[in-house]
Amino acid sequence: MVKAVVIITVSDTCCKDHAKDQSGPALFQLVKEKFPDADIHTIILPDEKDLIEKKLKYFCDTKIDLILTTGGTGLSSRDVTPEATKAVIQREIPAISTAMTIESLKKTPMAMLSRAIAGIRDSTLIVNFPGSKKAVIECAEVVMPVLSHAQSLLANNLNEVSRVHDAMKAEHRCSHKMSKVDVSKVALRHRESPYPMLEMSEAFQIVDAVMSQWKECVEVLPLEQCIGKVAAQDIRAKEPMPPFPASIKDVRKVRSALTAGDEYPQDSPLVAGECARVNTGAPVPPGADCVVQVEDTRLIKASEDYQTELEVEVLVAPAAHQDVRPVGFDIPLGTILLEKGDVIDAAQIGILAGAGCLEIPVAILSTGNELQEPSEVTLHPSHIRDSNRLMLRSLLREHGYASVDSGIARDEPGALAAAIATALSSVDVLVCTGGVSMGERDLLKPVLQHDFGASIHFGRVRMKPGKPSTFATCTYKGRTKYIFALPGNPVSAYVCCVLFVVRALRRCTRDTSEYARMRVRLAGDVTLDPRPEYARACSSRLLSVCGASVLLELPAATDTVKVLAADSTVSALIVGRIDLTRS
Ligand SMILES: Nc1nc2c(c(=O)[nH]1)N[C@H]1C(S)=C(S)[C@@H](COP(=O)(O)OP(=O)(O)OC[C@H]3O[C@@H](n4cnc5c(N)ncnc54)[C@H](O)[C@@H]3O)O[C@H]1N2
Ligand code: MOO
Ligand SMILES: [Mg+2]
């Protein structure tokens, strides 16, 4: 974890006039985005080797994780940043500067003239960047992705190092690039799955490694269930409140009328001599900077039917910003609304809801041309009712997670892409069912890859049910999205949702992440499958009394053991406990 960063602008000019420094602030912004929790300190130094060297040493000695310099890497006699850096570092990392040079050369041959270097002193990484803002941004793009891992290596943080390695392995495993999804050429489809069959332990490891990077995860309890719960982490406002400059009082005048909830056309601001009628809570139209209450106006002219005021006289001299709540007046963006450990009460739920903090991060999408809504009166020929969506939403609910219903998508590339895009606009985690095996209409994986540039981390798992279980990530509108594409068979969908989705959500949001296990005695002989098998235990009276759902974990058959005899015991996961007090 990069916790402390120093950004040093090296420039005689900027040292004399700090306002001239553009590269330092640009670097600050990029570092802030990459390491939002890090302490970032910025300084500006003249092109003086001894001074730069002294400061670099000082920051290394104070255990700063990362020092980024900008400027002083060129050919002028005053450019001495690389020399100062060389005097401080114990080991050079030439590939960092090589990578920056290669990337910059694609933009300009001038990149050859930067002498930037990078290296380490004790556990501090120092990287020189060129002086120009443009070059800083280009080079930062190249270097930023490795900084965190470099710091973990320097700090000997073995857990973090191996987590990143696992995630990288996962990403590379299934990165076949797909061409546009073409359903017309059936004969060209795969006749063998291109996805390697992973062991379940590998699949879990991948999901764990990838999902641990889900920064925005929130405890997704339905509202009423948050009351009395303790906040597991600080929660900051995700939107300012109000989100627009809002009127506090009523005012009347000519141009148009706005009540709360209306949107004013942004391209036609009010001009001098004009005003608009706004109600309390409505946005203040562009071009207006204050609100006058209706009591302080006099009607001059109305339309013939008296439905519109055409002219009013403002009786008081209005002051700028009067009766306007500016953006973020009540709750500025980023305010800490709940501190870790706070017990959540009704008022806080209101504040969280208002500041965009009670988002529901999971959507459930069914896919299949044969599916109909469960509520439809008539079942059409060759159709079945969609049982997965309701089942999976209920399963998540059983575990305390609310979800968004994304409906049914047809097995057409366009329809699937549109449904996925809609879902990903509002959630970070998408769970879809169907369309992941080998049929010519099983289009989920190619659509994810082609239309969303998704990395398929795995596409087959040695388990029963659930063989074609798929886990993918993509970046959509700047955020990482996690997609669990589960097999369509309702039994597979249930088991895979329990094992992959609920498990991952629990690990992201709860302390108690593992399902409890119990030993179960088999009532009859059970033939084992070559794949490890999960079977819902037929309800014993004991289980139904305590309302538990249990999945037997049957081992894969071996050459010697193909049947488990009656009365032998196997382990079972307790995957649900229906608590009727949680409505
Ligand atoms: N050639 C191969 N075919 C299949 C393989 C294979 O490896 N090679 N794997 C089989 C396994 S195992 C499974 S599991 C299924 C998974 O199929 P898909 O995920 O592609 O799902 P679909 O084909 O769309 O549907 C399967 C089955 O489930 C019904 N279904 C789908 N969605 C729903 C829903 N929302 N509610 C109720 N029922 C649903 C669907 O009608 C199909 O009957 O593939 C095997 N085939
Ligand atoms: O693995 Mo499939 O899920 O056999 O039914
Ligand atoms: Mg299928």
XYZ file of C-alpha atoms and ligand atoms in Angstrom:
635
model
C 0.000 0.000 0.000
C 1.461 3.341 -1.039
C 0.816 5.558 1.978
C 3.239 8.463 1.707
C 4.238 10.188 -1.500
C 6.374 13.241 -2.170
C 6.181 15.089 -5.463
C 9.132 17.363 -6.185
C 8.982 19.897 -8.976
C 12.544 20.759 -9.941
C 12.673 24.058 -11.783
C 14.408 27.401 -11.227
C 11.469 29.173 -12.860
C 8.747 27.504 -10.841
C 10.756 27.927 -7.671
C 10.616 31.701 -8.178
C 6.940 31.697 -9.163
C 5.006 28.700 -7.860
C 2.017 29.628 -10.040
C 4.049 28.572 -13.082
C 4.235 24.968 -11.906
C 1.820 22.858 -13.975
C 3.578 19.484 -13.883
C 3.628 19.157 -10.095
C -0.145 19.702 -9.771
C -0.769 17.330 -12.716
C 1.316 14.665 -11.024
C -0.451 15.354 -7.724
C -3.823 14.800 -9.401
C -2.727 11.523 -10.990
C -1.249 10.225 -7.738
C -4.378 11.252 -5.828
C -6.555 9.301 -8.249
C -4.326 6.251 -8.036
C -3.760 6.328 -4.267
C -6.715 8.233 -2.806
C -5.764 7.379 0.772
C -2.095 8.332 0.511
C -0.558 11.428 2.134
C 0.879 13.441 -0.723
C 3.360 16.199 -0.061
C 4.503 18.555 -2.825
C 7.543 20.842 -2.929
C 9.298 22.943 -5.524
C 13.106 23.069 -5.651
C 15.529 25.016 -7.833
C 17.833 23.104 -10.201
C 20.522 22.731 -7.526
C 22.045 19.274 -7.319
C 23.133 19.453 -3.671
C 19.758 20.692 -2.505
C 17.813 18.101 -4.514
C 20.100 15.364 -3.224
C 19.704 16.528 0.384
C 15.909 16.605 0.109
C 15.737 13.197 -1.587
C 17.845 11.678 1.202
C 15.721 13.343 3.844
C 12.477 11.952 2.389
C 13.984 8.475 2.003
C 15.097 8.569 5.638
C 11.583 9.558 6.730
C 10.267 6.351 5.095
C 8.359 7.968 2.249
C 7.122 5.169 -0.050
C 7.404 7.019 -3.290
C 9.203 10.156 -4.512
C 8.281 11.463 -7.941
C 10.307 14.300 -9.387
C 9.345 16.349 -12.400
C 11.780 18.532 -14.301
C 15.525 18.930 -14.610
C 16.046 15.821 -16.746
C 17.008 17.521 -20.000
C 20.276 18.638 -21.550
C 20.676 22.163 -20.267
C 23.581 22.773 -17.922
C 21.126 23.432 -15.064
C 19.335 20.054 -15.551
C 20.746 17.942 -12.711
C 17.823 15.907 -11.344
C 19.155 12.554 -12.676
C 22.597 13.284 -11.173
C 21.068 14.124 -7.795
C 18.920 10.989 -7.964
C 21.893 8.801 -8.899
C 23.758 10.103 -5.884
C 20.916 9.001 -3.602
C 19.694 5.667 -4.942
C 21.354 2.386 -4.046
C 19.972 0.456 -7.038
C 18.712 1.711 -10.373
C 15.559 0.366 -12.089
C 16.418 1.188 -15.705
C 13.291 -0.440 -17.177
C 11.031 2.181 -15.600
C 12.684 5.001 -17.506
C 13.005 2.802 -20.606
C 9.250 2.130 -20.531
C 8.532 5.835 -20.196
C 10.888 6.627 -23.068
C 9.381 3.979 -25.361
C 5.886 5.319 -24.741
C 6.922 8.958 -25.089
C 8.786 8.256 -28.343
C 5.464 7.256 -29.871
C 4.401 10.869 -29.342
C 7.607 12.836 -29.973
C 11.249 12.179 -30.903
C 12.159 14.817 -28.267
C 11.641 12.051 -25.700
C 15.168 10.930 -26.566
C 16.437 14.038 -24.844
C 15.140 13.199 -21.371
C 17.708 11.607 -19.053
C 15.178 10.606 -16.375
C 16.113 7.653 -14.180
C 14.414 5.605 -11.467
C 15.784 3.683 -8.526
C 15.474 2.727 -4.897
C 17.022 3.787 -1.659
C 16.116 1.463 1.222
C 12.368 1.039 0.814
C 11.734 4.269 -1.102
C 11.169 4.275 -4.830
C 12.305 7.404 -6.697
C 11.142 8.094 -10.244
C 12.190 11.084 -12.350
C 9.630 12.460 -14.764
C 10.393 14.990 -17.505
C 9.384 18.582 -16.893
C 6.515 19.197 -19.292
C 2.966 18.601 -18.099
C 2.122 16.640 -21.234
C 5.133 14.377 -20.807
C 4.309 13.889 -17.131
C 0.791 12.726 -17.978
C 2.011 10.382 -20.722
C 4.768 8.894 -18.587
C 2.549 8.564 -15.530
C 0.158 6.425 -17.547
C 3.011 3.991 -18.153
C 4.425 3.944 -14.654
C 1.374 4.204 -12.392
C 0.195 0.601 -12.856
C 3.418 -0.822 -11.376
C 4.036 1.589 -8.513
C 1.843 -0.143 -5.976
C 3.354 -3.539 -6.716
C 6.881 -2.089 -6.630
C 6.149 -0.656 -3.190
C 4.791 -4.026 -1.959
C 8.001 -5.676 -3.133
C 10.166 -3.037 -1.453
C 8.188 -3.294 1.780
C 8.357 -7.100 1.560
C 4.570 -7.273 1.796
C 4.335 -10.891 0.666
C 0.556 -11.216 0.983
C -0.043 -8.264 -1.292
C 2.615 -9.450 -3.729
C 1.041 -12.867 -4.093
C -2.470 -11.390 -4.338
C -1.367 -9.305 -7.312
C 0.367 -12.298 -8.901
C -2.825 -14.357 -8.560
C -4.910 -11.621 -10.121
C -2.424 -11.328 -13.007
C -2.476 -15.060 -13.621
C -6.244 -14.933 -13.668
C -6.290 -12.119 -16.157
C -3.894 -13.808 -18.552
C -5.477 -17.221 -18.365
C -8.409 -16.564 -20.663
C -7.569 -13.493 -22.687
C -8.567 -14.775 -26.125
C -9.467 -11.759 -28.204
C -12.833 -12.134 -29.878
C -13.864 -10.780 -33.214
C -17.331 -9.305 -33.632
C -20.003 -11.704 -32.513
C -21.496 -13.193 -35.659
C -24.384 -15.567 -35.123
C -24.958 -16.187 -38.803
C -21.969 -18.486 -39.293
C -23.028 -21.332 -37.066
C -20.644 -23.782 -38.688
C -17.684 -21.640 -37.606
C -18.453 -21.869 -33.915
C -16.067 -23.507 -31.449
C -16.393 -27.272 -31.343
C -14.227 -27.427 -28.265
C -14.375 -24.971 -25.406
C -11.471 -22.510 -25.599
C -11.649 -22.115 -21.826
C -9.392 -24.297 -19.706
C -11.228 -26.343 -17.085
C -10.162 -24.964 -13.699
C -10.333 -26.724 -10.367
C -12.795 -25.106 -7.985
C -10.010 -24.037 -5.629
C -8.389 -22.151 -8.517
C -11.685 -20.519 -9.457
C -12.235 -19.387 -5.851
C -8.711 -18.023 -5.670
C -9.278 -16.014 -8.819
C -12.588 -14.599 -7.635
C -11.002 -13.696 -4.284
C -7.995 -12.029 -5.868
C -10.041 -10.075 -8.387
C -12.891 -9.087 -6.081
C -10.497 -7.888 -3.383
C -9.833 -4.967 -5.704
C -13.467 -3.903 -5.549
C -12.882 -0.549 -3.878
C -16.418 0.733 -3.967
C -18.088 -2.209 -2.308
C -20.743 -1.287 0.194
C -22.692 -3.286 2.703
C -25.819 -3.782 0.693
C -28.516 -4.255 3.233
C -31.991 -3.114 2.362
C -32.593 0.220 4.077
C -34.629 -0.926 7.020
C -32.042 -3.547 7.870
C -29.311 -0.951 8.299
C -30.956 0.489 11.401
C -28.996 -0.463 14.483
C -26.137 -1.929 12.419
C -22.585 -0.722 12.988
C -20.773 0.942 10.080
C -17.867 -1.298 9.053
C -15.977 1.588 7.477
C -16.101 5.342 7.110
C -18.739 6.271 4.581
C -18.298 9.449 2.563
C -20.866 11.383 0.572
C -20.766 10.248 -3.051
C -22.800 13.206 -4.275
C -23.053 16.764 -2.991
C -26.329 17.745 -1.403
C -28.038 19.604 -2.994
C -26.612 18.398 -6.298
C -27.605 21.652 -8.021
C -27.963 25.260 -6.787
C -31.432 25.042 -5.285
C -34.030 27.695 -4.538
C -35.014 28.171 -0.943
C -38.171 30.296 -1.555
C -40.817 30.994 -4.236
C -40.305 33.723 -6.851
C -42.315 34.784 -9.872
C -41.293 36.233 -13.189
C -41.370 36.118 -16.913
C -39.359 33.510 -18.791
C -40.597 30.135 -17.596
C -41.609 28.134 -14.573
C -39.747 25.468 -12.639
C -41.093 23.310 -9.879
C -38.989 20.894 -7.841
C -37.850 18.050 -10.090
C -37.981 20.099 -13.310
C -34.873 20.501 -15.395
C -34.133 23.870 -16.991
C -32.711 23.804 -20.545
C -28.988 24.347 -19.950
C -28.478 25.951 -23.351
C -30.763 28.952 -22.801
C -29.617 30.788 -19.696
C -31.623 33.708 -18.358
C -30.298 37.065 -19.487
C -30.317 40.482 -17.801
C -33.865 41.688 -17.175
C -35.287 38.163 -17.185
C -36.203 35.820 -14.433
C -37.956 32.518 -14.012
C -40.591 31.334 -11.591
C -39.111 28.650 -9.348
C -40.531 26.730 -6.454
C -38.751 25.749 -3.306
C -36.372 22.881 -4.065
C -36.250 23.544 -7.798
C -32.866 24.171 -9.418
C -31.909 27.780 -9.979
C -31.839 28.214 -13.786
C -28.528 28.941 -15.481
C -27.937 32.682 -15.727
C -29.756 33.394 -12.447
C -27.840 34.005 -9.249
C -30.486 34.710 -6.645
C -34.053 34.007 -5.653
C -36.652 36.617 -4.642
C -39.647 35.426 -2.680
C -43.047 35.951 -4.255
C -44.076 38.237 -1.399
C -41.464 40.740 -2.565
C -42.843 41.005 -6.121
C -45.805 42.729 -7.765
C -47.610 41.450 -10.851
C -47.340 43.867 -13.775
C -48.696 41.836 -16.684
C -50.318 38.409 -17.038
C -51.539 36.375 -20.022
C -55.183 36.858 -20.958
C -56.226 33.594 -19.341
C -54.164 34.463 -16.252
C -52.329 31.160 -16.528
C -48.949 32.799 -17.022
C -47.237 35.741 -15.414
C -45.537 37.786 -18.105
C -43.954 40.544 -16.073
C -43.404 41.089 -12.385
C -41.782 43.903 -10.510
C -39.188 42.955 -7.964
C -39.828 45.151 -4.940
C -36.600 44.564 -3.021
C -33.029 44.891 -4.165
C -31.922 41.256 -4.382
C -28.418 40.274 -3.271
C -26.352 37.771 -5.214
C -26.882 34.189 -3.982
C -29.782 35.192 -1.754
C -32.025 32.232 -0.948
C -29.933 29.878 -3.046
C -28.456 26.723 -1.572
C -25.243 26.256 -3.545
C -24.139 22.774 -4.683
C -23.038 20.797 -1.639
C -24.377 23.427 0.776
C -25.889 20.817 3.094
C -23.415 18.000 2.451
C -20.268 18.710 0.434
C -19.029 15.849 -1.778
C -16.743 13.523 0.173
C -17.948 14.531 3.658
C -17.639 11.673 6.128
C -21.256 10.830 6.890
C -20.671 7.796 9.064
C -17.527 6.895 10.898
C -16.451 3.312 11.263
C -18.171 2.010 14.405
C -21.145 4.418 14.273
C -24.478 2.791 14.997
C -26.805 3.677 12.133
C -30.069 5.411 13.026
C -32.999 6.627 10.959
C -31.614 10.141 10.498
C -28.347 8.719 9.186
C -30.203 6.485 6.754
C -31.842 9.640 5.380
C -28.465 11.325 5.030
C -26.910 8.268 3.360
C -29.808 7.933 0.956
C -29.611 11.647 0.048
C -25.875 11.521 -0.592
C -26.004 8.596 -3.035
C -24.535 6.116 -0.550
C -27.162 3.449 -0.538
C -26.615 2.126 -3.971
C -27.442 -1.465 -4.724
C -24.379 -2.955 -6.373
C -25.768 -6.223 -7.765
C -28.044 -6.804 -10.764
C -29.594 -10.071 -11.884
C -30.166 -10.718 -15.586
C -31.695 -13.794 -17.178
C -30.893 -14.660 -20.781
C -32.692 -16.942 -23.192
C -35.117 -16.760 -26.123
C -37.246 -19.414 -24.446
C -37.900 -17.412 -21.284
C -41.129 -15.756 -20.260
C -41.936 -13.702 -17.190
C -43.168 -15.991 -14.406
C -46.273 -13.817 -14.051
C -47.470 -14.145 -17.677
C -50.823 -15.859 -17.954
C -50.177 -17.975 -21.036
C -47.086 -20.044 -21.545
C -46.166 -20.043 -25.252
C -45.065 -23.200 -27.063
C -41.416 -24.140 -26.426
C -41.204 -21.506 -23.736
C -40.496 -21.819 -20.030
C -40.961 -19.430 -17.180
C -37.891 -17.595 -15.928
C -37.274 -19.080 -12.528
C -33.646 -18.000 -12.100
C -34.128 -14.298 -11.670
C -36.590 -14.529 -8.836
C -34.682 -17.396 -7.265
C -31.329 -15.601 -7.321
C -32.775 -12.306 -6.129
C -34.400 -14.198 -3.271
C -31.171 -16.034 -2.537
C -29.273 -12.756 -2.312
C -32.048 -11.355 -0.146
C -31.763 -14.392 2.117
C -28.167 -13.321 2.667
C -29.087 -9.694 3.222
C -28.217 -8.345 -0.228
C -30.636 -6.266 -2.230
C -30.453 -6.541 -6.015
C -31.648 -4.804 -9.143
C -33.884 -6.762 -11.514
C -32.404 -6.478 -15.014
C -35.087 -8.560 -16.696
C -34.708 -11.087 -19.486
C -32.428 -10.568 -22.491
C -32.861 -12.454 -25.740
C -29.998 -14.557 -27.099
C -29.036 -11.921 -29.673
C -25.682 -10.095 -29.519
C -27.356 -6.676 -29.670
C -30.022 -7.446 -27.094
C -27.517 -9.015 -24.722
C -25.090 -6.119 -25.068
C -27.877 -3.601 -24.468
C -29.144 -5.412 -21.367
C -25.632 -5.779 -19.975
C -24.849 -2.109 -20.653
C -28.019 -0.996 -18.884
C -27.237 -3.185 -15.902
C -23.602 -2.059 -15.708
C -24.652 1.585 -15.699
C -26.121 1.137 -12.262
C -24.240 -1.733 -10.600
C -20.701 -2.995 -10.084
C -21.623 -6.670 -9.935
C -23.729 -8.333 -12.610
C -25.008 -11.840 -12.205
C -26.488 -13.324 -15.351
C -27.674 -16.798 -16.103
C -27.735 -18.815 -19.312
C -25.835 -18.642 -22.554
C -22.423 -19.695 -21.272
C -21.955 -23.191 -22.659
C -21.278 -24.318 -26.216
C -24.545 -23.827 -28.133
C -24.535 -21.421 -31.058
C -26.830 -19.133 -29.076
C -24.584 -19.172 -26.008
C -23.289 -15.687 -26.640
C -22.505 -14.320 -23.221
C -18.740 -14.741 -23.312
C -18.187 -13.431 -26.858
C -20.466 -10.460 -26.192
C -18.637 -9.644 -22.956
C -15.296 -9.835 -24.724
C -16.208 -8.102 -27.937
C -18.656 -5.460 -26.779
C -17.232 -4.723 -23.345
C -13.565 -5.672 -23.777
C -14.023 -7.973 -20.795
C -11.301 -10.245 -19.450
C -12.757 -13.692 -18.915
C -10.937 -14.913 -15.806
C -12.426 -18.353 -16.129
C -15.002 -19.954 -18.369
C -15.137 -23.561 -17.131
C -14.814 -25.098 -13.696
C -14.571 -28.764 -12.765
C -17.709 -28.911 -10.657
C -21.210 -30.320 -10.864
C -23.437 -28.526 -11.459
C -21.830 -25.415 -12.840
C -19.269 -26.570 -15.383
C -19.578 -23.516 -17.688
C -19.426 -21.018 -14.789
C -17.821 -17.848 -15.988
C -16.263 -14.905 -14.193
C -15.240 -11.772 -16.036
C -14.317 -8.173 -15.398
C -14.463 -5.158 -17.624
C -14.131 -1.429 -17.297
C -17.381 0.358 -17.967
C -17.725 4.133 -17.673
C -14.414 4.242 -15.839
C -15.286 1.676 -13.182
C -14.345 -1.956 -12.853
C -17.353 -4.247 -13.228
C -17.487 -7.823 -12.005
C -19.599 -10.246 -13.998
C -20.647 -13.675 -12.847
C -22.150 -15.455 -15.869
C -23.727 -18.564 -14.424
C -25.165 -21.551 -16.265
C -28.843 -21.320 -17.110
C -29.966 -24.561 -15.497
C -31.779 -23.411 -12.376
C -29.945 -25.907 -10.170
C -26.569 -24.801 -11.540
C -27.563 -21.159 -11.240
C -28.516 -21.643 -7.588
C -25.412 -23.596 -6.604
C -23.054 -21.282 -8.491
C -24.665 -18.188 -7.049
C -24.183 -19.631 -3.561
C -20.609 -20.698 -4.196
C -19.309 -17.802 -6.260
C -21.531 -14.754 -5.922
C -22.786 -14.856 -2.339
C -19.414 -16.066 -1.150
C -17.663 -13.178 -2.922
C -20.130 -10.599 -1.611
C -19.716 -11.936 1.913
C -15.965 -11.751 1.626
C -16.185 -8.171 0.381
C -18.677 -6.933 2.928
C -18.604 -9.109 6.040
C -16.176 -10.294 8.631
C -17.689 -13.771 8.722
C -17.066 -14.707 5.141
C -16.956 -18.510 5.192
C -20.029 -20.714 5.222
C -20.272 -22.949 8.272
C -19.905 -26.677 7.610
C -21.576 -29.661 9.212
C -21.259 -33.419 8.845
C -24.241 -35.130 7.254
C -25.000 -38.856 7.286
C -26.101 -40.247 3.904
C -29.478 -42.004 3.950
C -28.685 -44.119 0.856
C -25.785 -44.980 -1.445
C -24.548 -42.073 -3.565
C -22.757 -42.592 -6.875
C -19.958 -40.081 -7.268
C -19.425 -38.014 -10.394
C -16.007 -37.421 -11.950
C -16.548 -33.749 -10.997
C -16.840 -32.657 -7.328
C -20.579 -32.334 -6.854
C -22.790 -30.052 -4.814
C -26.232 -31.348 -3.974
C -29.028 -29.660 -2.106
C -29.776 -31.855 0.885
C -33.325 -33.175 0.823
C -35.003 -31.444 3.695
C -34.607 -33.397 6.866
C -36.952 -32.448 9.656
C -34.054 -31.052 11.640
C -32.993 -28.796 8.804
C -36.454 -27.556 8.020
C -37.060 -26.764 11.673
C -34.071 -24.464 11.802
C -34.783 -23.224 8.289
C -31.313 -24.038 7.016
C -30.359 -24.624 3.384
C -27.570 -27.105 3.082
C -25.362 -28.125 0.147
C -23.696 -31.520 0.384
C -20.105 -31.488 -0.796
C -19.628 -34.780 -2.595
C -16.043 -35.492 -3.593
C -15.155 -36.414 -7.171
C -15.052 -40.119 -7.926
C -11.590 -41.664 -7.908
C -10.337 -44.894 -9.462
C -10.942 -46.629 -6.157
C -13.973 -44.813 -4.715
C -16.926 -44.491 -7.055
C -19.776 -44.795 -4.563
C -20.322 -43.466 -1.048
C -22.274 -46.033 0.903
C -25.364 -45.262 2.975
C -24.510 -44.175 6.521
C -21.160 -42.706 5.561
C -20.802 -39.047 6.397
C -19.950 -36.169 4.106
C -19.434 -32.499 4.790
C -22.157 -30.021 3.955
C -22.134 -26.253 3.654
C -24.805 -24.352 5.538
C -25.552 -21.827 2.845
C -28.675 -20.162 4.093
C -30.778 -19.722 7.123
C -34.161 -18.281 6.412
C -34.776 -15.838 9.198
C -38.390 -14.775 8.980
C -37.780 -11.787 11.200
C -35.774 -10.251 8.311
C -38.663 -9.316 6.119
N -22.132 -28.790 -25.992
C -22.235 -28.578 -24.690
N -23.445 -28.332 -24.179
C -23.577 -28.118 -22.875
C -22.442 -28.158 -22.019
C -21.178 -28.403 -22.587
O -20.143 -28.423 -21.900
N -21.121 -28.605 -23.931
N -22.606 -27.929 -20.690
C -23.880 -28.235 -20.134
C -23.970 -27.756 -18.786
S -23.062 -28.575 -17.618
C -24.790 -26.757 -18.455
S -24.956 -26.345 -16.822
C -25.552 -26.003 -19.433
C -25.371 -24.521 -19.259
O -25.979 -23.923 -20.280
P -26.028 -22.375 -20.523
O -25.495 -21.626 -19.391
O -25.474 -22.082 -21.828
O -27.556 -22.065 -20.397
P -28.706 -22.226 -21.441
O -28.292 -23.147 -22.517
O -29.088 -20.866 -21.799
O -29.768 -22.912 -20.508
C -29.592 -24.171 -19.948
C -30.924 -24.705 -19.496
O -31.450 -23.904 -18.460
C -32.712 -23.353 -18.821
N -32.776 -21.985 -18.340
C -31.964 -20.993 -18.748
N -32.305 -19.852 -18.095
C -33.337 -20.144 -17.310
C -34.122 -19.384 -16.407
N -33.881 -18.084 -16.225
N -35.117 -19.997 -15.743
C -35.360 -21.304 -15.948
N -34.622 -22.084 -16.768
C -33.646 -21.515 -17.451
C -32.730 -23.402 -20.319
O -34.030 -23.386 -20.826
C -31.983 -24.681 -20.600
O -32.829 -25.774 -20.438
O -25.160 -26.318 -20.725
C -25.035 -27.718 -20.975
N -24.801 -27.869 -22.366
O -22.610 -28.287 -14.767
Mo -24.108 -28.276 -15.496
O -24.267 -27.075 -14.364
O -24.082 -29.997 -15.151
O -25.666 -28.664 -14.998
Mg -26.883 -23.127 -23.590
